[in-house]
């Protein structure tokens, strides 16, 4: 793999050429600047962590396929990989998003995991590139839960490649500074409005909208939240998340940091000293 491919600089440039104009034409917050606070940190995440994640996914795929050869009957992997590519892509989206939902919800519900996920939620101005800001532990666990079954079952490399392109583009769109909803399809497909509410620093939106592609998963599990046509008033968390790249990576390991309220807080009134979010 060439260094340019490993670090994804060409891909990042292509994404910028697509999403910067899109955010200009469909801006949700017109006063938000392209070079807003923290964008340099997010570029580092996209380049450095992106390369690290690619290596981890390659190793996961190799391990899963090796185990699959011994544990899964060849008829299963041959049948799965022999389906039409478009059908495999649909199946991968469903299977992977169920994994994303489960791991994402766990990162919100378990205080020890929340400290890693809080890095992503510390963002106060959403745009396309913040999709890359996530702690490596958060990324690796989520990718393992969502993609290992895909590799294990023998989906074709072509179908997986198409899924990766769709998943990446959709993730950037969900975080983009755009005013966009999908009408009646909002109950089926995750929209920017859907995901912006996931990032909202508003009590009614806490622990909602966990899916990355299929909003219907949240609808089925009772975590769907889109209040009409409204958009959140503010994003972020009430924790003091470091603003620098190194500090954010070390933050989950620092003793004494505030811990995330679990899902039960939605029905149990917090004590006065726990009112602050997360």
One Martini backbone bead per residue (centre of mass of N, CA, C, O) as a GRO file, in nm:
protein
  278
    1UNK     BB    1   0.094   0.037   0.025
    2UNK     BB    2   0.072   0.352  -0.019
    3UNK     BB    3   0.107   0.628   0.170
    4UNK     BB    4  -0.125   0.789   0.037
    5UNK     BB    5  -0.336   0.567   0.089
    6UNK     BB    6  -0.305   0.527   0.394
    7UNK     BB    7  -0.371   0.849   0.461
    8UNK     BB    8  -0.594   0.969   0.258
    9UNK     BB    9  -0.547   1.248   0.101
   10UNK     BB   10  -0.715   1.221  -0.155
   11UNK     BB   11  -0.984   1.158  -0.019
   12UNK     BB   12  -0.998   1.416   0.153
   13UNK     BB   13  -1.005   1.611  -0.085
   14UNK     BB   14  -1.261   1.505  -0.219
   15UNK     BB   15  -1.445   1.557   0.024
   16UNK     BB   16  -1.399   1.862   0.032
   17UNK     BB   17  -1.509   1.917  -0.264
   18UNK     BB   18  -1.798   1.827  -0.173
   19UNK     BB   19  -1.871   1.947   0.129
   20UNK     BB   20  -1.810   2.247   0.125
   21UNK     BB   21  -2.023   2.332  -0.089
   22UNK     BB   22  -2.266   2.198   0.049
   23UNK     BB   23  -2.250   2.373   0.310
   24UNK     BB   24  -2.297   2.639   0.158
   25UNK     BB   25  -2.582   2.571   0.024
   26UNK     BB   26  -2.696   2.402   0.314
   27UNK     BB   27  -2.678   2.575   0.558
   28UNK     BB   28  -2.746   2.577   0.895
   29UNK     BB   29  -2.487   2.754   0.989
   30UNK     BB   30  -2.387   3.045   0.847
   31UNK     BB   31  -2.162   3.144   1.070
   32UNK     BB   32  -1.993   2.911   1.009
   33UNK     BB   33  -1.674   2.816   0.969
   34UNK     BB   34  -1.452   2.638   0.800
   35UNK     BB   35  -1.217   2.742   1.007
   36UNK     BB   36  -1.279   2.619   1.274
   37UNK     BB   37  -1.262   2.519   1.575
   38UNK     BB   38  -1.053   2.224   1.557
   39UNK     BB   39  -0.975   2.137   1.259
   40UNK     BB   40  -0.682   2.046   1.293
   41UNK     BB   41  -0.744   1.800   1.470
   42UNK     BB   42  -0.931   1.657   1.259
   43UNK     BB   43  -0.712   1.614   1.046
   44UNK     BB   44  -0.539   1.427   1.215
   45UNK     BB   45  -0.748   1.210   1.248
   46UNK     BB   46  -0.789   1.149   0.944
   47UNK     BB   47  -0.489   1.065   0.893
   48UNK     BB   48  -0.376   0.901   1.136
   49UNK     BB   49  -0.625   0.731   1.234
   50UNK     BB   50  -0.697   0.629   0.954
   51UNK     BB   51  -0.445   0.453   0.917
   52UNK     BB   52  -0.475   0.281   1.172
   53UNK     BB   53  -0.758   0.166   1.099
   54UNK     BB   54  -0.679   0.018   0.841
   55UNK     BB   55  -0.489  -0.182   0.975
   56UNK     BB   56  -0.696  -0.306   1.172
   57UNK     BB   57  -0.898  -0.405   0.956
   58UNK     BB   58  -0.702  -0.592   0.810
   59UNK     BB   59  -0.652  -0.776   1.058
   60UNK     BB   60  -0.944  -0.855   1.105
   61UNK     BB   61  -0.994  -0.985   0.832
   62UNK     BB   62  -0.777  -1.201   0.847
   63UNK     BB   63  -0.879  -1.339   1.108
   64UNK     BB   64  -1.174  -1.398   1.017
   65UNK     BB   65  -1.105  -1.565   0.759
   66UNK     BB   66  -0.941  -1.781   0.904
   67UNK     BB   67  -1.169  -1.876   1.093
   68UNK     BB   68  -1.381  -1.936   0.874
   69UNK     BB   69  -1.230  -2.176   0.735
   70UNK     BB   70  -1.284  -2.359   1.007
   71UNK     BB   71  -1.605  -2.281   1.101
   72UNK     BB   72  -1.723  -2.237   0.812
   73UNK     BB   73  -1.894  -2.347   0.574
   74UNK     BB   74  -1.838  -2.328   0.240
   75UNK     BB   75  -2.137  -2.296   0.154
   76UNK     BB   76  -2.182  -2.027   0.299
   77UNK     BB   77  -1.959  -1.844   0.175
   78UNK     BB   78  -2.036  -1.901  -0.119
   79UNK     BB   79  -2.326  -1.798  -0.106
   80UNK     BB   80  -2.273  -1.513  -0.002
   81UNK     BB   81  -2.046  -1.434  -0.225
   82UNK     BB   82  -2.253  -1.516  -0.479
   83UNK     BB   83  -2.409  -1.283  -0.470
   84UNK     BB   84  -2.523  -1.007  -0.545
   85UNK     BB   85  -2.378  -0.715  -0.476
   86UNK     BB   86  -2.629  -0.544  -0.395
   87UNK     BB   87  -2.727  -0.751  -0.181
   88UNK     BB   88  -2.478  -0.754  -0.004
   89UNK     BB   89  -2.481  -0.456   0.073
   90UNK     BB   90  -2.749  -0.461   0.223
   91UNK     BB   91  -2.663  -0.677   0.430
   92UNK     BB   92  -2.425  -0.520   0.547
   93UNK     BB   93  -2.574  -0.274   0.649
   94UNK     BB   94  -2.752  -0.427   0.850
   95UNK     BB   95  -2.537  -0.584   1.010
   96UNK     BB   96  -2.348  -0.344   1.085
   97UNK     BB   97  -2.568  -0.158   1.222
   98UNK     BB   98  -2.629  -0.345   1.456
   99UNK     BB   99  -2.343  -0.321   1.571
  100UNK     BB  100  -2.337  -0.018   1.607
  101UNK     BB  101  -2.573   0.008   1.796
  102UNK     BB  102  -2.465  -0.169   2.028
  103UNK     BB  103  -2.193  -0.019   2.076
  104UNK     BB  104  -2.300   0.270   2.102
  105UNK     BB  105  -2.484   0.219   2.346
  106UNK     BB  106  -2.257   0.121   2.532
  107UNK     BB  107  -2.090   0.392   2.525
  108UNK     BB  108  -2.330   0.538   2.684
  109UNK     BB  109  -2.392   0.335   2.937
  110UNK     BB  110  -2.080   0.301   2.998
  111UNK     BB  111  -1.861   0.488   3.167
  112UNK     BB  112  -1.586   0.370   3.062
  113UNK     BB  113  -1.671   0.415   2.758
  114UNK     BB  114  -1.759   0.712   2.751
  115UNK     BB  115  -1.474   0.844   2.776
  116UNK     BB  116  -1.417   0.781   2.476
  117UNK     BB  117  -1.681   0.899   2.335
  118UNK     BB  118  -1.659   1.200   2.436
  119UNK     BB  119  -1.471   1.302   2.217
  120UNK     BB  120  -1.693   1.318   1.996
  121UNK     BB  121  -1.904   1.492   2.180
  122UNK     BB  122  -1.716   1.758   2.218
  123UNK     BB  123  -1.847   1.880   1.984
  124UNK     BB  124  -1.980   2.218   1.888
  125UNK     BB  125  -1.916   2.195   1.567
  126UNK     BB  126  -2.066   2.082   1.288
  127UNK     BB  127  -1.904   1.875   1.040
  128UNK     BB  128  -1.774   1.654   0.820
  129UNK     BB  129  -1.483   1.614   0.973
  130UNK     BB  130  -1.588   1.511   1.261
  131UNK     BB  131  -1.619   1.207   1.189
  132UNK     BB  132  -1.304   1.146   1.266
  133UNK     BB  133  -1.357   1.208   1.570
  134UNK     BB  134  -1.199   0.939   1.745
  135UNK     BB  135  -1.120   0.712   1.950
  136UNK     BB  136  -0.951   0.424   1.900
  137UNK     BB  137  -1.124   0.249   2.086
  138UNK     BB  138  -1.392   0.321   1.960
  139UNK     BB  139  -1.326   0.233   1.669
  140UNK     BB  140  -1.238  -0.064   1.712
  141UNK     BB  141  -1.487  -0.174   1.852
  142UNK     BB  142  -1.696  -0.094   1.639
  143UNK     BB  143  -1.563  -0.243   1.398
  144UNK     BB  144  -1.564  -0.524   1.520
  145UNK     BB  145  -1.871  -0.558   1.569
  146UNK     BB  146  -1.960  -0.480   1.262
  147UNK     BB  147  -1.730  -0.651   1.070
  148UNK     BB  148  -1.663  -0.943   1.153
  149UNK     BB  149  -1.921  -1.083   1.039
  150UNK     BB  150  -1.862  -1.006   0.746
  151UNK     BB  151  -1.594  -1.159   0.716
  152UNK     BB  152  -1.689  -1.440   0.829
  153UNK     BB  153  -1.927  -1.491   0.595
  154UNK     BB  154  -1.805  -1.407   0.294
  155UNK     BB  155  -1.800  -1.148   0.171
  156UNK     BB  156  -1.721  -0.966  -0.079
  157UNK     BB  157  -1.488  -0.733  -0.170
  158UNK     BB  158  -1.677  -0.560  -0.343
  159UNK     BB  159  -1.904  -0.516  -0.133
  160UNK     BB  160  -1.723  -0.393   0.087
  161UNK     BB  161  -1.623  -0.152  -0.079
  162UNK     BB  162  -1.900  -0.024  -0.124
  163UNK     BB  163  -1.972   0.008   0.171
  164UNK     BB  164  -1.738   0.197   0.253
  165UNK     BB  165  -1.824   0.430   0.073
  166UNK     BB  166  -2.106   0.469   0.189
  167UNK     BB  167  -2.030   0.498   0.490
  168UNK     BB  168  -1.846   0.743   0.461
  169UNK     BB  169  -2.040   0.941   0.321
  170UNK     BB  170  -2.264   0.925   0.538
  171UNK     BB  171  -2.099   1.023   0.782
  172UNK     BB  172  -2.036   1.303   0.666
  173UNK     BB  173  -2.331   1.394   0.625
  174UNK     BB  174  -2.434   1.368   0.923
  175UNK     BB  175  -2.217   1.604   1.020
  176UNK     BB  176  -2.300   1.816   0.849
  177UNK     BB  177  -2.365   2.166   0.772
  178UNK     BB  178  -2.691   2.077   0.723
  179UNK     BB  179  -3.018   2.121   0.591
  180UNK     BB  180  -3.151   1.790   0.640
  181UNK     BB  181  -3.419   1.586   0.535
  182UNK     BB  182  -3.627   1.275   0.457
  183UNK     BB  183  -3.891   1.277   0.558
  184UNK     BB  184  -4.045   0.977   0.578
  185UNK     BB  185  -3.747   0.842   0.571
  186UNK     BB  186  -3.654   0.907   0.868
  187UNK     BB  187  -3.747   0.610   0.975
  188UNK     BB  188  -3.510   0.459   0.797
  189UNK     BB  189  -3.299   0.692   0.737
  190UNK     BB  190  -3.025   0.849   0.812
  191UNK     BB  191  -2.991   1.186   0.899
  192UNK     BB  192  -2.868   1.481   0.984
  193UNK     BB  193  -3.091   1.538   1.186
  194UNK     BB  194  -3.065   1.274   1.343
  195UNK     BB  195  -2.755   1.316   1.426
  196UNK     BB  196  -2.768   1.594   1.557
  197UNK     BB  197  -2.944   1.491   1.796
  198UNK     BB  198  -2.722   1.307   1.911
  199UNK     BB  199  -2.534   1.578   1.972
  200UNK     BB  200  -2.714   1.702   2.169
  201UNK     BB  201  -2.727   1.944   2.447
  202UNK     BB  202  -3.012   1.784   2.534
  203UNK     BB  203  -3.206   1.604   2.735
  204UNK     BB  204  -3.415   1.481   2.516
  205UNK     BB  205  -3.145   1.358   2.342
  206UNK     BB  206  -3.042   1.155   2.517
  207UNK     BB  207  -2.982   0.851   2.404
  208UNK     BB  208  -3.004   0.883   2.078
  209UNK     BB  209  -2.948   0.783   1.772
  210UNK     BB  210  -2.730   0.522   1.699
  211UNK     BB  211  -2.741   0.488   1.418
  212UNK     BB  212  -2.572   0.516   1.088
  213UNK     BB  213  -2.821   0.430   0.866
  214UNK     BB  214  -3.077   0.295   1.034
  215UNK     BB  215  -3.343   0.437   1.191
  216UNK     BB  216  -3.525   0.183   1.238
  217UNK     BB  217  -3.368   0.071   1.476
  218UNK     BB  218  -3.452   0.292   1.676
  219UNK     BB  219  -3.755   0.255   1.642
  220UNK     BB  220  -3.758  -0.044   1.749
  221UNK     BB  221  -3.587   0.043   2.035
  222UNK     BB  222  -3.679   0.345   2.137
  223UNK     BB  223  -3.439   0.580   2.015
  224UNK     BB  224  -3.607   0.779   1.861
  225UNK     BB  225  -3.521   1.140   1.760
  226UNK     BB  226  -3.754   1.375   1.601
  227UNK     BB  227  -3.865   1.709   1.643
  228UNK     BB  228  -3.968   1.745   1.370
  229UNK     BB  229  -3.794   2.033   1.222
  230UNK     BB  230  -3.596   2.055   1.430
  231UNK     BB  231  -3.297   2.178   1.577
  232UNK     BB  232  -3.041   2.208   1.755
  233UNK     BB  233  -2.893   2.447   1.972
  234UNK     BB  234  -2.669   2.239   2.085
  235UNK     BB  235  -2.341   2.109   2.141
  236UNK     BB  236  -2.205   1.859   2.341
  237UNK     BB  237  -2.050   1.886   2.664
  238UNK     BB  238  -1.992   1.929   3.029
  239UNK     BB  239  -1.715   1.857   2.978
  240UNK     BB  240  -1.354   1.888   2.996
  241UNK     BB  241  -1.235   1.874   2.695
  242UNK     BB  242  -0.976   1.850   2.527
  243UNK     BB  243  -0.835   2.025   2.235
  244UNK     BB  244  -0.612   1.827   2.197
  245UNK     BB  245  -0.496   1.539   2.066
  246UNK     BB  246  -0.341   1.418   2.311
  247UNK     BB  247  -0.546   1.485   2.534
  248UNK     BB  248  -0.780   1.312   2.416
  249UNK     BB  249  -0.632   1.034   2.438
  250UNK     BB  250  -0.590   1.063   2.764
  251UNK     BB  251  -0.863   1.128   2.905
  252UNK     BB  252  -0.986   0.833   2.978
  253UNK     BB  253  -0.726   0.787   3.195
  254UNK     BB  254  -0.827   1.006   3.384
  255UNK     BB  255  -0.877   1.069   3.693
  256UNK     BB  256  -1.191   1.229   3.778
  257UNK     BB  257  -1.375   1.218   3.562
  258UNK     BB  258  -1.655   1.254   3.432
  259UNK     BB  259  -1.948   1.066   3.414
  260UNK     BB  260  -2.179   0.898   3.250
  261UNK     BB  261  -2.490   0.883   3.220
  262UNK     BB  262  -2.722   0.663   3.218
  263UNK     BB  263  -3.020   0.562   3.090
  264UNK     BB  264  -3.171   0.583   3.370
  265UNK     BB  265  -3.173   0.902   3.385
  266UNK     BB  266  -3.444   0.935   3.222
  267UNK     BB  267  -3.611   0.823   3.504
  268UNK     BB  268  -3.389   0.933   3.705
  269UNK     BB  269  -3.332   1.164   3.926
  270UNK     BB  270  -3.081   1.359   3.981
  271UNK     BB  271  -2.857   1.475   4.161
  272UNK     BB  272  -2.743   1.787   4.204
  273UNK     BB  273  -2.433   1.697   4.139
  274UNK     BB  274  -2.552   1.548   3.848
  275UNK     BB  275  -2.669   1.757   3.641
  276UNK     BB  276  -2.442   1.754   3.483
  277UNK     BB  277  -2.336   1.663   3.188
  278UNK     BB  278  -2.143   1.380   3.199
   0.00000   0.00000   0.00000
